[in-house]
Coordinates of C-alpha atoms in Angstrom, one line a residue:
M1 CA 7.2 47.3 -3.4
P2 CA 5.0 48.3 -6.3
P3 CA 1.2 48.3 -5.7
R4 CA -0.6 45.0 -6.6
S5 CA -2.7 45.0 -9.7
P6 CA -6.4 44.1 -9.3
Y7 CA -5.8 41.6 -12.2
D8 CA -3.1 39.6 -10.3
N9 CA -5.6 37.1 -8.9
L10 CA -7.4 36.5 -12.2
V11 CA -6.9 33.2 -14.1
H12 CA -8.0 32.7 -17.6
P13 CA -11.0 30.3 -17.7
R14 CA -9.2 28.0 -20.2
T15 CA -6.3 27.5 -17.7
R16 CA -8.5 27.0 -14.6
K17 CA -8.7 23.3 -13.6
Q18 CA -12.3 22.2 -13.2
P19 CA -13.1 19.8 -10.3
S20 CA -14.2 16.3 -11.4
P21 CA -18.0 15.8 -11.0
E22 CA -19.2 13.3 -8.4
V23 CA -21.0 10.2 -9.7
E24 CA -22.9 7.8 -7.5
A25 CA -21.7 4.2 -7.6
L26 CA -25.1 2.8 -8.6
K27 CA -25.5 -0.8 -9.7
D28 CA -24.6 -1.5 -13.4
V29 CA -22.8 1.9 -13.9
V30 CA -19.8 1.2 -16.1
V31 CA -16.6 2.5 -14.6
E32 CA -12.9 2.5 -15.8
D33 CA -9.8 2.5 -13.6
P34 CA -7.4 4.3 -16.0
S35 CA -4.3 3.3 -13.9
S36 CA -4.9 -0.4 -14.6
G37 CA -7.2 -0.2 -17.7
F38 CA -9.8 -2.3 -15.8
V39 CA -13.4 -1.6 -17.0
G40 CA -16.3 -3.1 -15.1
A41 CA -19.9 -2.5 -14.0
V42 CA -20.7 -1.8 -10.4
V43 CA -22.1 -4.9 -8.7
R44 CA -22.2 -3.6 -5.2
C45 CA -21.0 -0.7 -3.1
E46 CA -20.0 -0.9 0.6
K47 CA -19.1 1.8 3.0
D48 CA -15.8 2.9 1.4
V49 CA -15.3 0.3 -1.4
V50 CA -16.9 -0.3 -4.8
H51 CA -16.8 -3.7 -6.5
L52 CA -16.6 -3.8 -10.3
E53 CA -17.2 -6.8 -12.6
D54 CA -15.8 -6.9 -16.1
R55 CA -17.3 -8.8 -19.1
F56 CA -15.3 -11.9 -18.2
G57 CA -16.8 -12.1 -14.8
R58 CA -13.7 -10.9 -12.9
V59 CA -14.5 -8.8 -9.9
R60 CA -12.1 -6.2 -8.4
A61 CA -12.6 -3.9 -5.4
Y62 CA -11.5 -0.2 -5.4
P63 CA -11.7 2.5 -2.7
L64 CA -14.3 5.1 -3.5
G65 CA -13.1 8.6 -4.5
P66 CA -11.3 10.2 -7.4
G67 CA -9.3 8.5 -10.1
F68 CA -12.1 6.9 -12.1
W69 CA -13.6 7.5 -15.6
V70 CA -17.3 7.3 -16.5
D71 CA -18.4 7.9 -20.1
G72 CA -14.9 9.0 -21.1
R73 CA -14.5 11.7 -18.4
P74 CA -12.8 11.8 -15.0
V75 CA -15.2 11.5 -12.0
V76 CA -15.2 11.1 -8.3
L77 CA -17.0 7.9 -7.4
V78 CA -19.2 8.3 -4.2
R79 CA -21.7 6.1 -2.3
P80 CA -25.2 6.2 -3.6
K81 CA -27.5 8.5 -1.7
Q82 CA -30.2 6.8 0.5
Q83 CA -33.6 7.2 -1.1
A84 CA -36.4 8.0 1.2
P85 CA -39.0 5.2 1.0
S86 CA -42.3 6.2 -0.6
G87 CA -44.3 3.4 1.0
P88 CA -44.0 0.4 3.2
Q89 CA -40.5 -1.2 2.8
R90 CA -40.2 -4.9 2.0
S91 CA -37.5 -7.2 3.3
A92 CA -35.7 -9.6 0.9
S93 CA -38.3 -12.2 1.6
G94 CA -41.1 -9.9 0.6
S95 CA -42.4 -9.4 4.1
T96 CA -43.0 -5.9 5.6
Y97 CA -39.6 -4.5 6.8
V98 CA -39.8 -3.4 10.5
A99 CA -37.4 -0.5 10.7
G100 CA -35.5 -0.1 13.9
A101 CA -36.9 -3.3 15.4
R102 CA -34.6 -5.2 17.8
A103 CA -34.0 -8.8 17.3
R104 CA -36.2 -11.0 19.5
V105 CA -34.6 -13.2 22.1
A106 CA -33.8 -16.6 20.4
R107 CA -36.5 -19.2 20.7
E108 CA -35.6 -22.7 21.9
G109 CA -36.8 -24.0 18.5
R110 CA -34.3 -24.3 15.7
I111 CA -34.0 -24.7 12.0
Y112 CA -31.2 -26.8 10.6
V113 CA -30.2 -26.7 7.0
E114 CA -27.8 -28.9 5.1
G115 CA -24.6 -27.0 4.7
K116 CA -23.0 -23.6 5.0
H117 CA -24.2 -22.4 1.6
D118 CA -27.8 -23.2 2.5
A119 CA -27.5 -21.3 5.8
E120 CA -26.0 -18.2 4.0
L121 CA -28.8 -18.2 1.4
V122 CA -31.5 -18.5 4.0
E123 CA -29.9 -15.7 6.0
K124 CA -29.6 -13.4 3.0
V125 CA -33.3 -13.7 2.0
W126 CA -35.1 -14.4 5.3
G127 CA -32.6 -12.9 7.8
H128 CA -34.9 -10.0 8.8
D129 CA -37.8 -12.3 9.4
L130 CA -35.7 -14.7 11.4
R131 CA -34.4 -12.0 13.7
I132 CA -37.9 -10.6 14.2
E133 CA -39.2 -14.1 15.1
G134 CA -36.1 -15.1 17.2
V135 CA -35.3 -18.1 15.1
V136 CA -31.8 -19.4 14.9
V137 CA -30.6 -21.3 11.7
E138 CA -27.8 -23.8 12.1
P139 CA -25.9 -25.7 9.3
L140 CA -25.7 -29.5 9.3
H141 CA -22.3 -31.0 8.3
G142 CA -24.2 -33.9 6.6
V143 CA -27.7 -35.4 6.6
D144 CA -26.2 -38.6 8.1
D145 CA -25.7 -36.6 11.4
L146 CA -29.3 -35.6 11.7
P147 CA -30.7 -38.5 13.7
G148 CA -28.1 -37.9 16.4
I149 CA -28.8 -34.2 16.5
V150 CA -32.5 -34.8 16.9
R151 CA -32.0 -37.2 19.7
D152 CA -29.8 -34.7 21.5
F153 CA -32.1 -31.8 20.8
R154 CA -35.2 -33.5 22.2
P155 CA -38.0 -31.7 20.3
S156 CA -41.0 -30.9 22.4
S157 CA -43.8 -28.4 22.7
G158 CA -42.3 -24.9 22.6
R159 CA -39.0 -26.5 21.4
R160 CA -39.8 -27.4 17.8
L161 CA -37.2 -28.5 15.3
G162 CA -37.4 -27.8 11.6
V163 CA -35.0 -29.3 9.0
L164 CA -34.4 -28.4 5.4
V165 CA -32.8 -31.2 3.4
D166 CA -31.2 -31.2 -0.1
H167 CA -32.4 -33.7 -2.8
L168 CA -35.4 -35.0 -0.8
V169 CA -37.0 -37.3 -3.3
T170 CA -38.8 -40.6 -2.9
G171 CA -36.6 -43.6 -2.3
S172 CA -33.5 -41.6 -1.6
K173 CA -31.2 -41.9 1.5
E174 CA -32.4 -38.4 2.5
S175 CA -36.1 -39.5 2.5
R176 CA -35.3 -42.5 4.8
I177 CA -33.4 -40.4 7.3
A178 CA -36.3 -37.8 7.2
A179 CA -38.8 -40.5 8.1
E180 CA -36.6 -41.6 11.0
V181 CA -36.3 -38.0 12.3
M182 CA -40.1 -37.5 12.2
R183 CA -40.5 -40.7 14.3
T184 CA -37.9 -39.4 16.7
G185 CA -39.8 -36.2 17.2
G186 CA -42.7 -38.0 18.8
T187 CA -46.1 -38.0 17.0
P188 CA -45.1 -37.5 13.3
G189 CA -45.0 -33.8 12.5
A190 CA -45.9 -32.7 16.0
H191 CA -42.5 -31.4 17.2
A192 CA -40.1 -32.2 14.4
L193 CA -40.6 -31.4 10.7
V194 CA -38.3 -32.3 7.9
V195 CA -38.9 -30.8 4.5
G196 CA -36.8 -30.7 1.4
H197 CA -36.3 -29.6 -2.1
P198 CA -35.5 -31.7 -5.2
F199 CA -32.3 -30.0 -6.1
I200 CA -29.0 -31.8 -5.9
D201 CA -27.4 -28.8 -4.3
I202 CA -28.7 -25.4 -3.0
W203 CA -27.0 -23.7 -6.0
Q204 CA -29.8 -25.1 -8.2
A205 CA -32.4 -23.3 -6.0
V206 CA -31.2 -20.0 -7.5
K207 CA -32.8 -19.3 -10.8
P208 CA -30.3 -19.7 -13.7
S209 CA -31.2 -16.3 -15.2
V210 CA -30.1 -14.6 -11.9
V211 CA -26.5 -15.8 -12.4
G212 CA -26.5 -15.2 -16.2
I213 CA -26.9 -18.8 -17.5
E214 CA -29.7 -20.5 -19.4
A215 CA -29.8 -23.6 -17.2
W216 CA -27.8 -25.4 -14.6
P217 CA -25.7 -28.0 -16.5
T218 CA -26.3 -31.8 -16.0
V219 CA -23.4 -33.5 -14.2
P220 CA -23.1 -37.3 -14.4
R221 CA -23.7 -39.3 -11.2
G222 CA -20.5 -40.0 -9.4
E223 CA -18.8 -36.7 -10.4
D224 CA -18.7 -34.0 -7.8
W225 CA -21.7 -31.8 -8.7
K226 CA -20.3 -28.4 -7.9
T227 CA -16.9 -29.1 -9.5
G228 CA -18.7 -30.4 -12.6
V229 CA -20.9 -27.3 -12.8
C230 CA -17.9 -25.0 -12.6
R231 CA -16.0 -27.0 -15.3
R232 CA -18.9 -27.0 -17.7
L233 CA -19.6 -23.3 -17.3
G234 CA -16.0 -22.3 -17.4
W235 CA -16.1 -20.8 -13.9
E236 CA -13.3 -20.8 -11.4
D237 CA -12.4 -24.1 -9.7
D238 CA -12.8 -22.5 -6.3
T239 CA -16.4 -23.4 -5.4
G240 CA -16.3 -21.2 -2.3
Y241 CA -15.5 -18.2 -4.5
V242 CA -18.0 -19.2 -7.1
W243 CA -20.8 -19.4 -4.5
A244 CA -19.9 -16.1 -2.9
Q245 CA -19.2 -14.0 -6.0
R246 CA -21.1 -15.6 -8.9
I247 CA -24.2 -16.9 -7.1
L248 CA -25.0 -15.5 -3.7
A249 CA -23.9 -12.0 -4.6
H250 CA -26.5 -11.9 -7.3
V251 CA -29.4 -13.0 -5.1
K252 CA -31.3 -9.9 -3.9
V253 CA -34.9 -11.0 -3.2
W254 CA -37.0 -14.1 -2.8
T255 CA -38.1 -14.0 -6.4
D256 CA -34.5 -14.8 -7.4
L257 CA -35.1 -18.3 -6.0
E258 CA -37.1 -21.3 -7.2
P259 CA -40.6 -21.5 -5.7
T260 CA -39.9 -25.0 -4.5
L261 CA -37.3 -23.7 -2.0
I262 CA -39.3 -20.6 -1.0
G263 CA -42.3 -22.6 0.0
R264 CA -40.2 -25.0 2.1
V265 CA -38.4 -22.3 4.0
E266 CA -41.6 -20.4 4.8
E267 CA -43.2 -23.7 6.0
L268 CA -40.3 -24.3 8.4
I269 CA -40.4 -20.7 9.8
D270 CA -44.2 -21.1 10.4
F271 CA -43.7 -24.5 12.0
V272 CA -41.0 -23.5 14.6
T273 CA -42.7 -20.2 15.5
T274 CA -46.1 -21.9 16.3
D275 CA -46.4 -22.1 20.1

């Protein structure tokens, strides 16, 4: 065989394929999936999946890795690097984040909220605080069930009960039930506390600007409020999807919520953790 030339392994720079650069999937980075033509901004990044939202509000999930374009060039999309904290970290509720702390054994006291969406919102913003304090939050299926729940719970010293009620305004059914619960708890306010916010539904406790609207629309009495909101805003008719993707997904910290709700939740946490 003829001897190999020292030039055999050389490749002209113009013919060498350059590797695609890595780009972190940071929030609001605009990404294109050339295989489908979908273009959207990063709304969140999980372990191996990135979620993109286009200008019409549609959200799609893609596996991280190669095959994307950013600013007109192919890239490899990777998870954002963890930034070392420069000072005390804060939880979503604004309290000091206790890194590595184990959840406290659950107290006998409880907080009840009116519905699954309410419980999910409280968990997202105050979850860290609740685990540190050992407070369990449970959803009510309806405020009408509350008197029976309180009778079964038997609030007492060291076993306090706090309740968050939607649309707690003077003269409403909710206000009458709240008064009954306070009496059931013994001396009014001693072992059972019912507080509420004025909003028809917990959706309204999220600031309109957080979900990209000017204001929550007015829905006539007698029409299902959530369905009416979706219809007037042109959102999907699946209220569960709307809550998860259009509302809750955009809530990051306590300042995304109306002060009226923030104050009531903080009041309940303080109440049930007072021995």
